[in-house]
CSV table of C-alpha atoms in Angstrom, one decimal:
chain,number,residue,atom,x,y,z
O,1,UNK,CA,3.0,-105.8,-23.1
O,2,UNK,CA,3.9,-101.8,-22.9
O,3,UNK,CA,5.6,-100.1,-20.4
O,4,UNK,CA,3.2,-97.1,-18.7
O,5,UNK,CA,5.9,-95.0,-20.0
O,6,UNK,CA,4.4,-95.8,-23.8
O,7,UNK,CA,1.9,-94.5,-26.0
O,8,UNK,CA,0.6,-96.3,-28.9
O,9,UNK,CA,-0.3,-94.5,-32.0
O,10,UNK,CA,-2.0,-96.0,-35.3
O,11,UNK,CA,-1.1,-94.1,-38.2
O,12,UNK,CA,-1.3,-94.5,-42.2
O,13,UNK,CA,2.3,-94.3,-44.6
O,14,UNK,CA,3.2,-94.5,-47.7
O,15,UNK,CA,4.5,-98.0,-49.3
O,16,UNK,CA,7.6,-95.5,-50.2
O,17,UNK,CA,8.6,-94.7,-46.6
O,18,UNK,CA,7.4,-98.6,-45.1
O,19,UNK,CA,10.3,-99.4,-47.4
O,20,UNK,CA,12.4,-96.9,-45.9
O,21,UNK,CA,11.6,-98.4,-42.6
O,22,UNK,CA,12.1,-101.5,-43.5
O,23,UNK,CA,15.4,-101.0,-45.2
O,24,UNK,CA,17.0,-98.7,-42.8
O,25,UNK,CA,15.9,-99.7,-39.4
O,26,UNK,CA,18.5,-102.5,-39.0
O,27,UNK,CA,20.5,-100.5,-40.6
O,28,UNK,CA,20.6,-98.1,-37.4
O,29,UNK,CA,20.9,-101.0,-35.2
O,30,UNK,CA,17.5,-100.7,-34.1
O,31,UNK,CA,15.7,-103.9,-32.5
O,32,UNK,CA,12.5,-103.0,-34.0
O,33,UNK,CA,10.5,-100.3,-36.6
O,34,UNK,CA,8.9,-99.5,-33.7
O,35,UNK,CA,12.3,-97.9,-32.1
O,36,UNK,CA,13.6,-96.5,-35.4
O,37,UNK,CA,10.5,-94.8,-35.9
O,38,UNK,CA,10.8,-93.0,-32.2
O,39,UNK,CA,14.5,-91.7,-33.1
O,40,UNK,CA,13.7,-90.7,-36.4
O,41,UNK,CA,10.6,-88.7,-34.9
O,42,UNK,CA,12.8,-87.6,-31.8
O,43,UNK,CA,15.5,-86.6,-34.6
O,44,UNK,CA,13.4,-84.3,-36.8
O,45,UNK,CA,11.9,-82.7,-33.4
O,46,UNK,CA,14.9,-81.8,-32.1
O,47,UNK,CA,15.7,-80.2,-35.7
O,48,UNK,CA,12.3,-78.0,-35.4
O,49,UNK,CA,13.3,-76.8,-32.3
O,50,UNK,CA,16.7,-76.2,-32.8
O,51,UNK,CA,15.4,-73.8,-36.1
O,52,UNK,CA,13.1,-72.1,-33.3
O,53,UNK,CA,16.2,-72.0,-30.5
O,54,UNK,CA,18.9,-69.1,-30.1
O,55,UNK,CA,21.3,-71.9,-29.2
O,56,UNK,CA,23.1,-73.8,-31.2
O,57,UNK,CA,22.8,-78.1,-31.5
O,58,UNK,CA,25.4,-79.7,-29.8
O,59,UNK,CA,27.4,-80.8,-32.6
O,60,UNK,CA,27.6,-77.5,-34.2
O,61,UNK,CA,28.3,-76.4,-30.7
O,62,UNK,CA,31.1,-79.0,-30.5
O,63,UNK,CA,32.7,-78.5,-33.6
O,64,UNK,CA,32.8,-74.5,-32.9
O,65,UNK,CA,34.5,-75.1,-29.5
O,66,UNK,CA,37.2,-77.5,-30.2
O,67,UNK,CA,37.9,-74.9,-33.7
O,68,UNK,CA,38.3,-72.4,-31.0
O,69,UNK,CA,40.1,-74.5,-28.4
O,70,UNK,CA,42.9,-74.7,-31.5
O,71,UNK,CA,43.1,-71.1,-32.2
O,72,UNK,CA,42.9,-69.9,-28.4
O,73,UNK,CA,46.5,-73.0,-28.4
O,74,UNK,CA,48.1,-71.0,-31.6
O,75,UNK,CA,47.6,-67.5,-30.1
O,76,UNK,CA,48.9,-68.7,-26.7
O,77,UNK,CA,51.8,-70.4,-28.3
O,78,UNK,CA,52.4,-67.1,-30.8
O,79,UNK,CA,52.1,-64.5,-27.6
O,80,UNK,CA,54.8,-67.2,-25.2
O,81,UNK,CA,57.1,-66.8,-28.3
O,82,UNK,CA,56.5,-63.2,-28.6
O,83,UNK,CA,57.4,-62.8,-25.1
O,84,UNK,CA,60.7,-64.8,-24.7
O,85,UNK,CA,61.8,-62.5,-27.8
O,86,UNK,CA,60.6,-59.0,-26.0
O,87,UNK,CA,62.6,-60.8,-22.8
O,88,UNK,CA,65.6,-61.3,-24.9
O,89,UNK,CA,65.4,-57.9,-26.3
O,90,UNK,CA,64.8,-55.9,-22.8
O,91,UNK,CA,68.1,-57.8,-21.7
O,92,UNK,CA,70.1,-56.9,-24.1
O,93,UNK,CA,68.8,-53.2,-24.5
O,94,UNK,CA,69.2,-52.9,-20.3
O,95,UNK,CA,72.8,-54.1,-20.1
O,96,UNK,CA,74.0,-51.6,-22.7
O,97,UNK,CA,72.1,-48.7,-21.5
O,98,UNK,CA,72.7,-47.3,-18.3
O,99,UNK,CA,68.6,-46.6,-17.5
O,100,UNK,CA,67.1,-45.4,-14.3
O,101,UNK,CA,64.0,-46.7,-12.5
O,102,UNK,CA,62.4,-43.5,-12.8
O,103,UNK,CA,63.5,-43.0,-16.9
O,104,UNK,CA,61.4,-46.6,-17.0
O,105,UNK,CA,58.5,-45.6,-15.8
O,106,UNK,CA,58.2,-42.3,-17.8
O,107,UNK,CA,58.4,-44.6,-20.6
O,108,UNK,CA,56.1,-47.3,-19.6
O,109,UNK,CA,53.7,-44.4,-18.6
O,110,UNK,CA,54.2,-42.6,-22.1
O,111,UNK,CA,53.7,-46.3,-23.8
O,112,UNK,CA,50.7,-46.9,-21.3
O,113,UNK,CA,48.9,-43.7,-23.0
O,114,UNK,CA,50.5,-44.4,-26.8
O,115,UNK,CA,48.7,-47.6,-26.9
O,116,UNK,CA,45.4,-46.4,-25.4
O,117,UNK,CA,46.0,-43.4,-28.0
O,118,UNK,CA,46.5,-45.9,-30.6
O,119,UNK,CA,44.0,-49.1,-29.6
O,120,UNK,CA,47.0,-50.7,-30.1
O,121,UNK,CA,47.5,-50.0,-33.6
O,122,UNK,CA,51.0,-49.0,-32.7
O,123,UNK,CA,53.5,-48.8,-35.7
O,124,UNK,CA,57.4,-47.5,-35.6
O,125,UNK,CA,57.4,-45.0,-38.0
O,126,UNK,CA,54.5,-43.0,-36.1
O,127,UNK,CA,56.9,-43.8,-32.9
O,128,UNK,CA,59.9,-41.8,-35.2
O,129,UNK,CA,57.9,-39.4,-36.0
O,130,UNK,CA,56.4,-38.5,-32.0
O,131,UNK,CA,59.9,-39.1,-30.9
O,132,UNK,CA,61.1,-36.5,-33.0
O,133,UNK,CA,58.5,-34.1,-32.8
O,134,UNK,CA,59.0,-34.3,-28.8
O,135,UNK,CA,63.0,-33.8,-29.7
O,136,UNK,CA,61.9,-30.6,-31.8
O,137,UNK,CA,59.8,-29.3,-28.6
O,138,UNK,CA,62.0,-29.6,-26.2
């Protein structure tokens, strides 16, 4: 007997796709047509409406996330290494010079304005070339 939950619905195939059925519904692990016919209707609705929808299906979703996830891991990993070498580098440049506080934040205010100048496009030879135009100035 159905369930009030069911609709039945009479409809006409071709012997071509009654062979489908019959071949592939086990196949899916479906106890009956009946149930294989419900996915593979539920399946090719959910692909009309993901062709009308401005979001994506979850597997595509999925597959874009954890590519993502692995790239957001690589840059974090590239940028921790980048620092521990800038870290190493400060060190060493600090204990040979003799630097004030207020020399430092000059220069962290000139860099502040060089990379907004820039959009961070910053490259060492322009560097040379504004230090020494600033030497020639002065």
């Amino acid at each position: 007997m159905m369930s009030k939950n069911e609709n039945r619905l009479n409809f006409r195939m071709t012997d071509e796709t009654a062979t489908k059925i019959e071949r592939w519904y086990q196949e899916d692990n479906c106890r009956s047509k009946n149930e294989f016919i419900e996915k593979a209707v539920n399946c090719y609705t959910d692909m009309l409406a993901a062709g009308e929808s401005t979001t994506l299906p979850r597997a595509v979703q999925s597959a874009i996330d954890s590519r993502l996830k692995l790239f957001e891991d690589r840059i974090a990993s590239l940028l921790y290494k980048q620092a521990v070498e800038m870290d190493m580098a400060m060190s060493i440049l600090l204990q040979s010079l003799n630097v004030s506080e207020e020399v430092l934040r000059q220069e962290r205010a000139k860099s502040i304005a060089a990379v907004k100048r820039t959009n961070g496009q910053l490259r060492m030879e322009q560097k040379l070339r504004n230090l020494e135009s600033e030497a020639w100035q002065s």
